[in-house]
XYZ file of C-alpha atoms in Angstrom:
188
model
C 0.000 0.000 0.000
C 2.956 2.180 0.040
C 4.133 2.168 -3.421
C 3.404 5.340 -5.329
C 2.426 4.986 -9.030
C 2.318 7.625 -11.271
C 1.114 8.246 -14.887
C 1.664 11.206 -17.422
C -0.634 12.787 -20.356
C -0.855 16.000 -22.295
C -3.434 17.944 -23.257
C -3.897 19.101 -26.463
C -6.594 21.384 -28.605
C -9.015 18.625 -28.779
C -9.021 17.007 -25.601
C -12.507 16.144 -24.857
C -13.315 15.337 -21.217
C -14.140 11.438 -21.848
C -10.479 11.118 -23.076
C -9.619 12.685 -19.884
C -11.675 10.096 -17.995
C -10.540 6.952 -19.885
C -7.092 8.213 -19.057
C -7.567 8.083 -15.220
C -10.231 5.607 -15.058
C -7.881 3.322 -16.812
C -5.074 3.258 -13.719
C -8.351 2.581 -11.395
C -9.615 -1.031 -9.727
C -13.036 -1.069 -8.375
C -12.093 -1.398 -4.508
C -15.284 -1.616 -3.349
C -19.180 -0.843 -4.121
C -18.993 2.528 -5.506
C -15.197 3.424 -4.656
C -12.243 3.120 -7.280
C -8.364 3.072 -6.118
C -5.208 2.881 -8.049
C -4.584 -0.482 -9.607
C -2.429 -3.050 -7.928
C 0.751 -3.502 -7.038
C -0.191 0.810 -6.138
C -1.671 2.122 -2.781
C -1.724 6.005 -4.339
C -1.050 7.333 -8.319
C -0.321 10.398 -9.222
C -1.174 11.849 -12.301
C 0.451 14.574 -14.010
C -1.080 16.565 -17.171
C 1.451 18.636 -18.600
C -0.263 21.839 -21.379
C -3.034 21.947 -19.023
C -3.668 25.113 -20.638
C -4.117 23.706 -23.919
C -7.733 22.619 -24.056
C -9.878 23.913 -26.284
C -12.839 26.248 -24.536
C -16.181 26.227 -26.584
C -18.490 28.864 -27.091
C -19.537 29.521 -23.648
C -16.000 29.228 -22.401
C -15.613 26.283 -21.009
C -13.597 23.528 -21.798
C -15.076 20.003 -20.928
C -12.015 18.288 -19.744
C -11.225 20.689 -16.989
C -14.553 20.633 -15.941
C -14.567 17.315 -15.421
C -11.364 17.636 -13.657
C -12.196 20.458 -11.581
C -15.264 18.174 -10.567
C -13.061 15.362 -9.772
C -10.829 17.445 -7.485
C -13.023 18.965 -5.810
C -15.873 16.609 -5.127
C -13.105 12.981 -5.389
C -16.001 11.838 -7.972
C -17.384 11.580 -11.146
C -19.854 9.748 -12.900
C -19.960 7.174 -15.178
C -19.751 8.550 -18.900
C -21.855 5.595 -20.107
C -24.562 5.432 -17.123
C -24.852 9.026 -15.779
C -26.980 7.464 -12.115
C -23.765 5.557 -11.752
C -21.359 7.820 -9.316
C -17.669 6.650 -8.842
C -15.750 8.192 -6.004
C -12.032 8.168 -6.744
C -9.590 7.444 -3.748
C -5.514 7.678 -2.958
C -4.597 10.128 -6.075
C -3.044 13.217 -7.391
C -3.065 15.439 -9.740
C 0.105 17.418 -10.719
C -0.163 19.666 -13.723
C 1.359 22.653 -15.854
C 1.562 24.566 -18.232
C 3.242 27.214 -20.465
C 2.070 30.877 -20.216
C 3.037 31.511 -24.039
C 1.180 28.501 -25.483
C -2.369 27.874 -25.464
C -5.231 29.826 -23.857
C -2.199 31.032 -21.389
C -4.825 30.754 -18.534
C -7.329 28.177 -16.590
C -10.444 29.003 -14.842
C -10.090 30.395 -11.201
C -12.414 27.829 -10.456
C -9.563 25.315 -11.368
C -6.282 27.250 -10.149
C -7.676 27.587 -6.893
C -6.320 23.888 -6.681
C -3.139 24.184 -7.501
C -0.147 26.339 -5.961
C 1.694 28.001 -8.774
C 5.256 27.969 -9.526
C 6.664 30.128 -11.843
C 10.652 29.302 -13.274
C 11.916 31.358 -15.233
C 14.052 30.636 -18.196
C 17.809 30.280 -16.856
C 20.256 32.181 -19.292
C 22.520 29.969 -22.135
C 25.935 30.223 -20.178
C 23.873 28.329 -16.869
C 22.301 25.941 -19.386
C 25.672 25.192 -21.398
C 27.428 24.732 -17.816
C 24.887 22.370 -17.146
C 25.006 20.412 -20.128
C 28.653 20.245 -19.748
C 29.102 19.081 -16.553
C 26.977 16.326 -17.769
C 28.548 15.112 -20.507
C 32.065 15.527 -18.450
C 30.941 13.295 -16.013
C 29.901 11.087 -18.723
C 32.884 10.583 -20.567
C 34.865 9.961 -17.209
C 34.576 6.822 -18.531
C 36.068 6.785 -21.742
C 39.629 7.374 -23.063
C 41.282 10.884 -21.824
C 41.413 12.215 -25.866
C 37.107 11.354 -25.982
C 36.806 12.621 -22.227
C 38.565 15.787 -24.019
C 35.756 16.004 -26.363
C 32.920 16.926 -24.112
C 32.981 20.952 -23.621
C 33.296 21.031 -27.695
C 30.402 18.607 -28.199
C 28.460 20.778 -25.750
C 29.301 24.041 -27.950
C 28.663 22.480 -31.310
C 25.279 21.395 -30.119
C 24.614 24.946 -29.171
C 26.088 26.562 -31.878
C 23.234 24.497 -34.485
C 20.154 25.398 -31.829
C 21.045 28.764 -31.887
C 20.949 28.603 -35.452
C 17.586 26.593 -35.686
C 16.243 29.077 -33.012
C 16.852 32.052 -35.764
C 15.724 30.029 -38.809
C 12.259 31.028 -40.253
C 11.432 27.973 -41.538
C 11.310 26.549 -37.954
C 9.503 29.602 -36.057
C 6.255 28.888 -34.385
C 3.147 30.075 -36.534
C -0.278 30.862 -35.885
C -1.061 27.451 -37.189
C 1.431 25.811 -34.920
C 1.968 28.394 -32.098
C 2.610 25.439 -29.958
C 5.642 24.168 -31.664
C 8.815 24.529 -30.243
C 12.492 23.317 -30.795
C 14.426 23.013 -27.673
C 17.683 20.973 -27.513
C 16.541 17.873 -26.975
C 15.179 18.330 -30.423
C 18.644 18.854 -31.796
C-alpha cells in the first residue's frame, strides 16, 4: 500500500473530457461498491497533465475536460460517462499539472487554479544551461579514453552553436497554425 504509481498525459486542442476520464479511469480497480483506487501492485497514483492550458474552450467558455477535472478534485467523484446514475468516487490520487504561459489559452479558470499552488521558473540564461550540459557530458565521458573525455565541452558548444541557429531560422519559427511548436535541444 505504500508504493506510489504515477502516470503522465498531455493535453492538447481537442481534448474532450471522456479522453480525460478513460485516461484516469484506466489506472483505477473497483475497490469496493462505488469506490475506485489505483490499480495493484499501487496504494496512491499520481497523475500529471502537462499543457493543461491547452484545451480547447467552446463557445460559452468552457472547456469540458477541466470541468470534469475540476469536478473530480473537488468533489473525489465523477460519474460514469456511459450510465450518468452511476457515481464513482475516486480514492488515494493526485493530480500534478502545468503549463506554459506563451502557449495555449495562457490561462485556466479560477475555479480550477484555486487547486493548484503556482510555480513560476523562469528561463535560466545559455551560459547556466551550457554549464549544465557540460558538466553532464564531463561526467559522462569519465569513462572513456582521456582524448574522448577531451571532447565533451566542444560537443556541448557544437550542439549549441546548431540550436542557436535553428532558433533564428524562419522555416522553424512557431506560426499561428502551430503556435505550440517549439524546438528546444533535446530536439537537436
Amino acid at each position: 500500500d505504500d508504493k506510489i504509481g504515477s502516470v503522465a498525459t498531455t493535453f492538447n486542442n481537442y481534448i474532450l473530457s471522456g479522453q480525460l476520464f478513460n485516461f484516469i479511469m484506466g489506472k483505477m480497480d473497483k475497490k469496493h461498491s462505488i469506490q475506485y483506487g489505483p490499480k495493484n501492485p499501487f496504494g496512491k497514483i499520481i497523475y500529471f497533465i502537462d499543457d493543461l492550458n491547452m484545451a480547447f474552450a467552446d463557445h460559452y467558455g468552457t472547456q469540458s475536460a477541466i470541468e470534469l477535472l475540476k469536478q473530480i478534485v473537488d468533489y473525489k467523484n465523477t460519474y460514469h460517462l456511459e450510465d450518468l446514475e452511476q457515481l464513482i468516487e475516486l480514492k488515494d490520487f493526485l493530480i500534478c499539472a502545468s503549463f506554459n504561459p506563451k502557449m495555449g489559452s495562457g490561462v485556466i479558470s479560477n475555479r480550477m487554479q484555486r487547486f493548484f499552488t503556482t510555480i513560476a521558473i523562469s528561463k535560466p540564461p545559455n551560459d547556466t544551461v551550457l554549464g549544465i550540459y557540460k558538466r553532464i557530458l564531463n561526467d559522462h565521458f569519465r569513462k572513456f579514453d582521456k582524448k574522448i573525455a577531451a571532447m565533451a565541452d566542444g560537443c556541448i558548444d557544437a550542439l549549441n552553436r546548431v540550436f542557436q541557429s535553428v532558433l533564428v531560422e524562419a522555416k522553424l519559427s512557431p506560426t499561428a497554425r502551430k503556435f505550440f511548436y517549439k524546438i528546444g535541444r533535446a530536439h537537436v
